[in-house]
PDB file of C-alpha atoms in Angstrom:
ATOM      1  CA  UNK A  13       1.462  -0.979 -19.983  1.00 43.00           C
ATOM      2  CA  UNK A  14       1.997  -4.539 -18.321  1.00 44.00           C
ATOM      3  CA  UNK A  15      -2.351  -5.278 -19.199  1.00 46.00           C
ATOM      4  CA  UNK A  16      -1.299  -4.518 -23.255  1.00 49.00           C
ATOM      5  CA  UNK A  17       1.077  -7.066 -22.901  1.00 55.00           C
ATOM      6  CA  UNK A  18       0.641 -11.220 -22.495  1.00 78.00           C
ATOM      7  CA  UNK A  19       2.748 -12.465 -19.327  1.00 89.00           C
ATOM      8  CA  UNK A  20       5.778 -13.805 -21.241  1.00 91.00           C
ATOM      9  CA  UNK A  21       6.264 -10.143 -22.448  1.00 92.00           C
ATOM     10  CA  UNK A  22       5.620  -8.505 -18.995  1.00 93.00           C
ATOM     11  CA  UNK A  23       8.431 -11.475 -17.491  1.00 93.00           C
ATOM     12  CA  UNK A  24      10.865 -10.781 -20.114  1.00 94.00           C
ATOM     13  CA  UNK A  25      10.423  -6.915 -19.592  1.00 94.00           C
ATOM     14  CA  UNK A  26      10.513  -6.971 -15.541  1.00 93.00           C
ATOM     15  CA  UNK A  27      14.142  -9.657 -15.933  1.00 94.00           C
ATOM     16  CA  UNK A  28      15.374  -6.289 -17.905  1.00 92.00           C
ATOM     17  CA  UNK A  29      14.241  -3.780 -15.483  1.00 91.00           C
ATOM     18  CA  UNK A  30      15.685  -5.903 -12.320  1.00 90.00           C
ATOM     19  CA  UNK A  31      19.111  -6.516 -14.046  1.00 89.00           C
ATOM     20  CA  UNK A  32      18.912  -3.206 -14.726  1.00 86.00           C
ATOM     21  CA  UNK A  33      18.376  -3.100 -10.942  1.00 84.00           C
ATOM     22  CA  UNK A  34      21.116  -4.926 -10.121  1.00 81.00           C
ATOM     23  CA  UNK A  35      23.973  -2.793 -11.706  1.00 82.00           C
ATOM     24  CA  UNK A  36      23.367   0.295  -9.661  1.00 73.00           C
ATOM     25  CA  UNK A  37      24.871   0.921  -6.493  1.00 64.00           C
ATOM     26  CA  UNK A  38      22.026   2.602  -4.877  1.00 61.00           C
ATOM     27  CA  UNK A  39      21.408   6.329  -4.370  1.00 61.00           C
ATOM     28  CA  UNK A  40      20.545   8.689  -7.390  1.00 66.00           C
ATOM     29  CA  UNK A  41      20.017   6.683 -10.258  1.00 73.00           C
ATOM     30  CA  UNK A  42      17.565   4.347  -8.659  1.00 73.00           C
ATOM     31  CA  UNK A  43      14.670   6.799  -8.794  1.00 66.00           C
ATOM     32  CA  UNK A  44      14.535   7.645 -12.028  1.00 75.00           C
ATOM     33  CA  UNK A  45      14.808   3.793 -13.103  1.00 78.00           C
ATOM     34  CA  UNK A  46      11.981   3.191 -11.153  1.00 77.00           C
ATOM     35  CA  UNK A  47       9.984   5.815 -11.795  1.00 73.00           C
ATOM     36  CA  UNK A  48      10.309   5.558 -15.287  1.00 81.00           C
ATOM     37  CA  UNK A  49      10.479   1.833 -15.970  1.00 87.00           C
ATOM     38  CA  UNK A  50       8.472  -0.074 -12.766  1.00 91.00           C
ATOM     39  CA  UNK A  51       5.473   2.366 -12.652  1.00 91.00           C
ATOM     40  CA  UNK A  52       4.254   1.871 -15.936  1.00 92.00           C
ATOM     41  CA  UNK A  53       5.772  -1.887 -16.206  1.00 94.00           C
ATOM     42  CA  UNK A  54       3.741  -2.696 -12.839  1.00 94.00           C
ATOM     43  CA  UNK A  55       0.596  -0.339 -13.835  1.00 94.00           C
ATOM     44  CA  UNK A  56       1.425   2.162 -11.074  1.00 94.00           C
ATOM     45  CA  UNK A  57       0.725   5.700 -11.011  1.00 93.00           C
ATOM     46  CA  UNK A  58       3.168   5.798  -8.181  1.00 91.00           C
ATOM     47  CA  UNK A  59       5.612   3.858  -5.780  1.00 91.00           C
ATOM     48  CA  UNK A  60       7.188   4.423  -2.983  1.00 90.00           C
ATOM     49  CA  UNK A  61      10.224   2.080  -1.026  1.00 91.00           C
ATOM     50  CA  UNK A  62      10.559   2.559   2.560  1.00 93.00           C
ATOM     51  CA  UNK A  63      13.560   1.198   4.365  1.00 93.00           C
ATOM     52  CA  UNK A  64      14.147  -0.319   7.408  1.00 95.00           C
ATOM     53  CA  UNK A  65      14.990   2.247   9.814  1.00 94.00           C
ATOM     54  CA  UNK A  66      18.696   1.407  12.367  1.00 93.00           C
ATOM     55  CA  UNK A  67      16.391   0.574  15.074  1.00 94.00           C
ATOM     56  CA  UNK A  68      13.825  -1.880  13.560  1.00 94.00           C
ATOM     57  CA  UNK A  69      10.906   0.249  14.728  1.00 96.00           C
ATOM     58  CA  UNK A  70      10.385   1.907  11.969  1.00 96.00           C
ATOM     59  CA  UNK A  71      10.507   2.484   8.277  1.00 96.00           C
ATOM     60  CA  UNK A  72      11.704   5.342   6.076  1.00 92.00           C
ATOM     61  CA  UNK A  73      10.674   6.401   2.405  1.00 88.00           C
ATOM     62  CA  UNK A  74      14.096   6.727   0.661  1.00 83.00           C
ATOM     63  CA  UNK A  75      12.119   6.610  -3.198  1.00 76.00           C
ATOM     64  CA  UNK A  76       8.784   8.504  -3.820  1.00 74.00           C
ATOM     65  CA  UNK A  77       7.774   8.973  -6.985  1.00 74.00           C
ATOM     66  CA  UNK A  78       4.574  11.949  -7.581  1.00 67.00           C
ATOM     67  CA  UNK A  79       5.601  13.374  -4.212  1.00 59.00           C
ATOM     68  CA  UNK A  80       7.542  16.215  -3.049  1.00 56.00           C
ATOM     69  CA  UNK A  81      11.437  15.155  -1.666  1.00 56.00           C
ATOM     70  CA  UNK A  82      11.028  17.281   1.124  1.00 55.00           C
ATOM     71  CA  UNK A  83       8.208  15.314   2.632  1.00 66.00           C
ATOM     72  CA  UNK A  84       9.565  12.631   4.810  1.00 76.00           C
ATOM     73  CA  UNK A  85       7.935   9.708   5.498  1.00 85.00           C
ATOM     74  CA  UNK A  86       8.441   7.383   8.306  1.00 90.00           C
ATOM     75  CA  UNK A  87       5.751   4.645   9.520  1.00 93.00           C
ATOM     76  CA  UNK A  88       6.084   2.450  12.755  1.00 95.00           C
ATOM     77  CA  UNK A  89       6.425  -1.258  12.023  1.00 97.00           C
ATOM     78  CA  UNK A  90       3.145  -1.847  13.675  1.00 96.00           C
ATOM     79  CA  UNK A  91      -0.327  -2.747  12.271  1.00 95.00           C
ATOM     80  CA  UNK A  92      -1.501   0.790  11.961  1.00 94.00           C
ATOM     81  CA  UNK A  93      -0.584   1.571   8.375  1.00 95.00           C
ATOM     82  CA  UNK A  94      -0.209  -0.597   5.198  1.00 97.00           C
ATOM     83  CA  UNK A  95       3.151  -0.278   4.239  1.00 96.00           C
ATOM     84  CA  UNK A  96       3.584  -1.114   8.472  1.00 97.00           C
ATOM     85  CA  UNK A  97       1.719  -4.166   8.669  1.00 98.00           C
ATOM     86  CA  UNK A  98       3.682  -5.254   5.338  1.00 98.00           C
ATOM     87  CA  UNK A  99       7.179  -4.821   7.431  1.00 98.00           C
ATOM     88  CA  UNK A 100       5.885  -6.328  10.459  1.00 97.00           C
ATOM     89  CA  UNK A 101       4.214  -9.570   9.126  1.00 97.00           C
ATOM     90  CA  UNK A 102       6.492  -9.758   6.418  1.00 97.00           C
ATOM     91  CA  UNK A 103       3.490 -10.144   3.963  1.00 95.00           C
ATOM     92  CA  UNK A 104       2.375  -9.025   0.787  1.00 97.00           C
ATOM     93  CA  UNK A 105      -0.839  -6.696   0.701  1.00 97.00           C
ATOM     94  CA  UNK A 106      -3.212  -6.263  -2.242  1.00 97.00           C
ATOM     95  CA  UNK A 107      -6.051  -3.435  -1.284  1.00 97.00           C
ATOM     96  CA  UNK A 108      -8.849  -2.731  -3.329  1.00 97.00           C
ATOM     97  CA  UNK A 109      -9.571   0.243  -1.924  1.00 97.00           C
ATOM     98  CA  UNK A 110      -7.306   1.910   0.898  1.00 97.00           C
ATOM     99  CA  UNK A 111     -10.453   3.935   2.601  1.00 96.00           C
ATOM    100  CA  UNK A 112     -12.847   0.850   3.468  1.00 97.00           C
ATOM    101  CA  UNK A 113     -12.269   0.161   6.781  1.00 96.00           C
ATOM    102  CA  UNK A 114     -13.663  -3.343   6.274  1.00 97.00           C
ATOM    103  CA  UNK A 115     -11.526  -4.373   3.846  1.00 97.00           C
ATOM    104  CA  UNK A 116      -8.581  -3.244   5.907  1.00 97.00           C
ATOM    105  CA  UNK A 117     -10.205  -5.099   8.989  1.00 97.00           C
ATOM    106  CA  UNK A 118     -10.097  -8.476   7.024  1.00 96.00           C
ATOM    107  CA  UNK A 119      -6.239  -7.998   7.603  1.00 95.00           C
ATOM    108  CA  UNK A 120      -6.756  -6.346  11.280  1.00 96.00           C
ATOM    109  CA  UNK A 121      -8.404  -4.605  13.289  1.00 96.00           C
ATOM    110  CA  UNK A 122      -5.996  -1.896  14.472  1.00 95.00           C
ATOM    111  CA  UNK A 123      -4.804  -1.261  10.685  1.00 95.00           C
ATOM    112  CA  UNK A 124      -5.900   1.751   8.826  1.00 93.00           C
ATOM    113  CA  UNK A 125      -4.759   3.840   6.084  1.00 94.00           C
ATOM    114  CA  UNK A 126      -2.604   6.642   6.838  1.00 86.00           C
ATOM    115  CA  UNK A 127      -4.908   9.808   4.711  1.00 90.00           C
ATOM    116  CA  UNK A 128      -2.302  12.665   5.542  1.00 86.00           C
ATOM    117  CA  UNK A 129      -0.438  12.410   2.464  1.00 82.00           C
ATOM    118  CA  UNK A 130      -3.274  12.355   0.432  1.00 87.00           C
ATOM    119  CA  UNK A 131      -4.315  15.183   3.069  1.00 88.00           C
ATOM    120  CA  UNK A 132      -1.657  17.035   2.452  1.00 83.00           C
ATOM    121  CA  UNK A 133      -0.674  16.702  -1.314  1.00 82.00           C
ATOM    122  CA  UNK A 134      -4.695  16.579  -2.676  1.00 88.00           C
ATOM    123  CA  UNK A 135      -3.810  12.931  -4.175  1.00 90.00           C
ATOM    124  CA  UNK A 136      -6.598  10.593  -3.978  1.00 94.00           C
ATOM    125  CA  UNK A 137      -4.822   6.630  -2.849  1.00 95.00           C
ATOM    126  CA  UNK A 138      -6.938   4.041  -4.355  1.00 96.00           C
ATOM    127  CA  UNK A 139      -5.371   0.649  -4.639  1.00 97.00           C
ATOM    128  CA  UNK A 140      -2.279  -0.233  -2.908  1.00 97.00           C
ATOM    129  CA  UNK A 141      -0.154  -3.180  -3.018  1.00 98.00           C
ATOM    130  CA  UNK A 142       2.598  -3.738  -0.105  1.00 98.00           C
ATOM    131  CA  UNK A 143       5.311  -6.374  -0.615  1.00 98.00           C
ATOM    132  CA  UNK A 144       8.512  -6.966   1.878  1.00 98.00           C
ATOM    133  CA  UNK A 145      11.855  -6.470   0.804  1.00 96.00           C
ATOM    134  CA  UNK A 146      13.630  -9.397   2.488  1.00 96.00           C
ATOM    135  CA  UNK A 147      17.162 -10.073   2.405  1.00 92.00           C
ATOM    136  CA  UNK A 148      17.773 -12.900   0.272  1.00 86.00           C
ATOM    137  CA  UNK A 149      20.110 -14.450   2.989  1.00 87.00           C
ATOM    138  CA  UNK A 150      18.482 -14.791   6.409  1.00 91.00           C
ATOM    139  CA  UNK A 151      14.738 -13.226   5.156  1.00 92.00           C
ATOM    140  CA  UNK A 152      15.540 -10.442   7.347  1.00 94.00           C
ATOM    141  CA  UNK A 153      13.181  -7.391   6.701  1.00 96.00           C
ATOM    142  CA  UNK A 154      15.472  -4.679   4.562  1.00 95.00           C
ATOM    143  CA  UNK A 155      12.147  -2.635   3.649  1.00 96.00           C
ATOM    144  CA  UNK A 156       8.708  -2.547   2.078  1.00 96.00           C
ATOM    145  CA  UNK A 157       7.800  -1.829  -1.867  1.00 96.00           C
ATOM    146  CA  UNK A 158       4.553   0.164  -2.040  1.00 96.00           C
ATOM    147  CA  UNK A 159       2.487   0.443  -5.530  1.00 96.00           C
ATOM    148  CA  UNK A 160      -0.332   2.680  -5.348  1.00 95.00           C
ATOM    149  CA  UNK A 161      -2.971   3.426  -7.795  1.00 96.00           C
ATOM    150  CA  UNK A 162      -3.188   0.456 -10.629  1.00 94.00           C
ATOM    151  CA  UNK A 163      -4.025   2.531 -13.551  1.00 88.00           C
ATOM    152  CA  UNK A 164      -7.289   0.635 -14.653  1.00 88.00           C
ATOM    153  CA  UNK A 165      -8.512   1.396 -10.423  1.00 91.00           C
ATOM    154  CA  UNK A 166      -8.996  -2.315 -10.237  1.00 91.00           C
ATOM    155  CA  UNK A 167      -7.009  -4.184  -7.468  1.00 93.00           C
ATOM    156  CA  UNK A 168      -3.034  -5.027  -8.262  1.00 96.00           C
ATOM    157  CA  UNK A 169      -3.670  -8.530 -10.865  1.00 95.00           C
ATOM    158  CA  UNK A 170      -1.556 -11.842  -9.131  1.00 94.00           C
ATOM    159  CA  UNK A 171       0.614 -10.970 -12.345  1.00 94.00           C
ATOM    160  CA  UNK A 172       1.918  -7.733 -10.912  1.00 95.00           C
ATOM    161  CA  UNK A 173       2.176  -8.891  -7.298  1.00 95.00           C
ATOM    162  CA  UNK A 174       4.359 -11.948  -8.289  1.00 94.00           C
ATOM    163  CA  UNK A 175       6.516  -9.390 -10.269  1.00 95.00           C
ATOM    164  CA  UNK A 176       6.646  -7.200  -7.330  1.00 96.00           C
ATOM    165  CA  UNK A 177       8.185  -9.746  -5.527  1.00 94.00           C
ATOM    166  CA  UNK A 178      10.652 -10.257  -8.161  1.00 92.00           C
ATOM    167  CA  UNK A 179      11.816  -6.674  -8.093  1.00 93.00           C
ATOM    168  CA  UNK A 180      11.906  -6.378  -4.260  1.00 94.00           C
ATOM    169  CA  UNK A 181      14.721  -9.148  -4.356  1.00 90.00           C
ATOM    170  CA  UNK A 182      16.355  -6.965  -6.521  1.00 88.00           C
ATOM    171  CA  UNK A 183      16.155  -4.255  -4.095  1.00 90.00           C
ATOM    172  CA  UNK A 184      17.017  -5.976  -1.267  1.00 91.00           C
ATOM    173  CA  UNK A 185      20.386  -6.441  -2.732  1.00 83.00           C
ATOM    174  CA  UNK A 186      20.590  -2.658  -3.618  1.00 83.00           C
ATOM    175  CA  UNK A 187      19.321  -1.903  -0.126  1.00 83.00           C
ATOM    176  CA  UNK A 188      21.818  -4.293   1.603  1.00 78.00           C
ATOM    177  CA  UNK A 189      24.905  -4.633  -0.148  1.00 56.00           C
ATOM    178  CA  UNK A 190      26.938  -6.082   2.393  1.00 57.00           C
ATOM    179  CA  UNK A 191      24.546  -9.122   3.089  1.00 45.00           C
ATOM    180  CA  UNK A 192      25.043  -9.960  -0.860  1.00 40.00           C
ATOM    181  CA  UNK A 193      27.221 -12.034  -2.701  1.00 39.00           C
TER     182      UNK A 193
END
């Protein structure tokens, strides 16, 4: 959806989606939101939003869209997975493509992509873009917002990675409502 559309469009539908955001309290109603509105919005074919786990070490996927709810997902904060190295350097990641090992190197050696999801479920990861959720407060890690598959299987555009940003300060006020104002 977001390519159709010229970047004033795509900013005036994202401001929608993250007041939208905003309003909810958490729990239930922020899958469906997502999975409805940010995936096609972003030019996802899925997302997922890890959280920070109670002792920092690792994080937790609390949304998953395309994937069973029954398979739990928790990553180390370490450089040794995407959505990892994302929580640990606090930095945005745009991969091409999630199996070359060289492109992965260019970020570090020790990180890789983690295949037994796509192992287990049959679903081929292509692209994947990893951006923090910070707490607006302190910048204080509160998660990570993972976009996989951009539905043209071209990289993430700068477009869609600036508006992933946007939305993960929305979350980070979902996430952590007693750090907000």
């Amino acid at each position: 959806m977001m390519e159709q559309h010229a970047p004033a469009v795509f900013q005036e539908q994202l401001q929608s989606l993250v007041r939208e955001l905003r309003q909810l309290k958490g729990g239930d109603a922020l899958l469906p939101l997502l999975a409805e509105r940010a995936c096609p919005l972003l030019g996802a074919d899925r997302l997922t939003v890890y959280v920070l786990s109670a002792d920092q070490d690792s994080i937790i996927a609390t949304v998953k869209t395309g994937l069973n709810d029954a398979l739990e997902i928790s990553l180390p904060v370490s450089e040794q997975s995407i959505a990892g190295y994302c929580a640990l350097h606090r930095q945005s990641l745009n991969i091409a493509n999630a199996y070359d090992a060289a492109e992965l190197a260019r970020y570090s050696p020790d990180l890789q992509f983690r295949a037994e999801i796509d192992q287990q479920t049959g679903y081929q990861t292509r692209q994947v873009l990893a951006c923090p959720i910070l707490r607006p407060s302190d910048q204080q890690l509160v998660g990570v917002l993972q976009l996989i598959n951009q539905k043209h299987n071209l990289p993430f555009p700068l477009l869609v990675q600036d508006g992933a940003a946007k939305l993960c300060h929305a979350l980070a006020d979902i996430l952590s409502p007693s750090q907000s104002a």
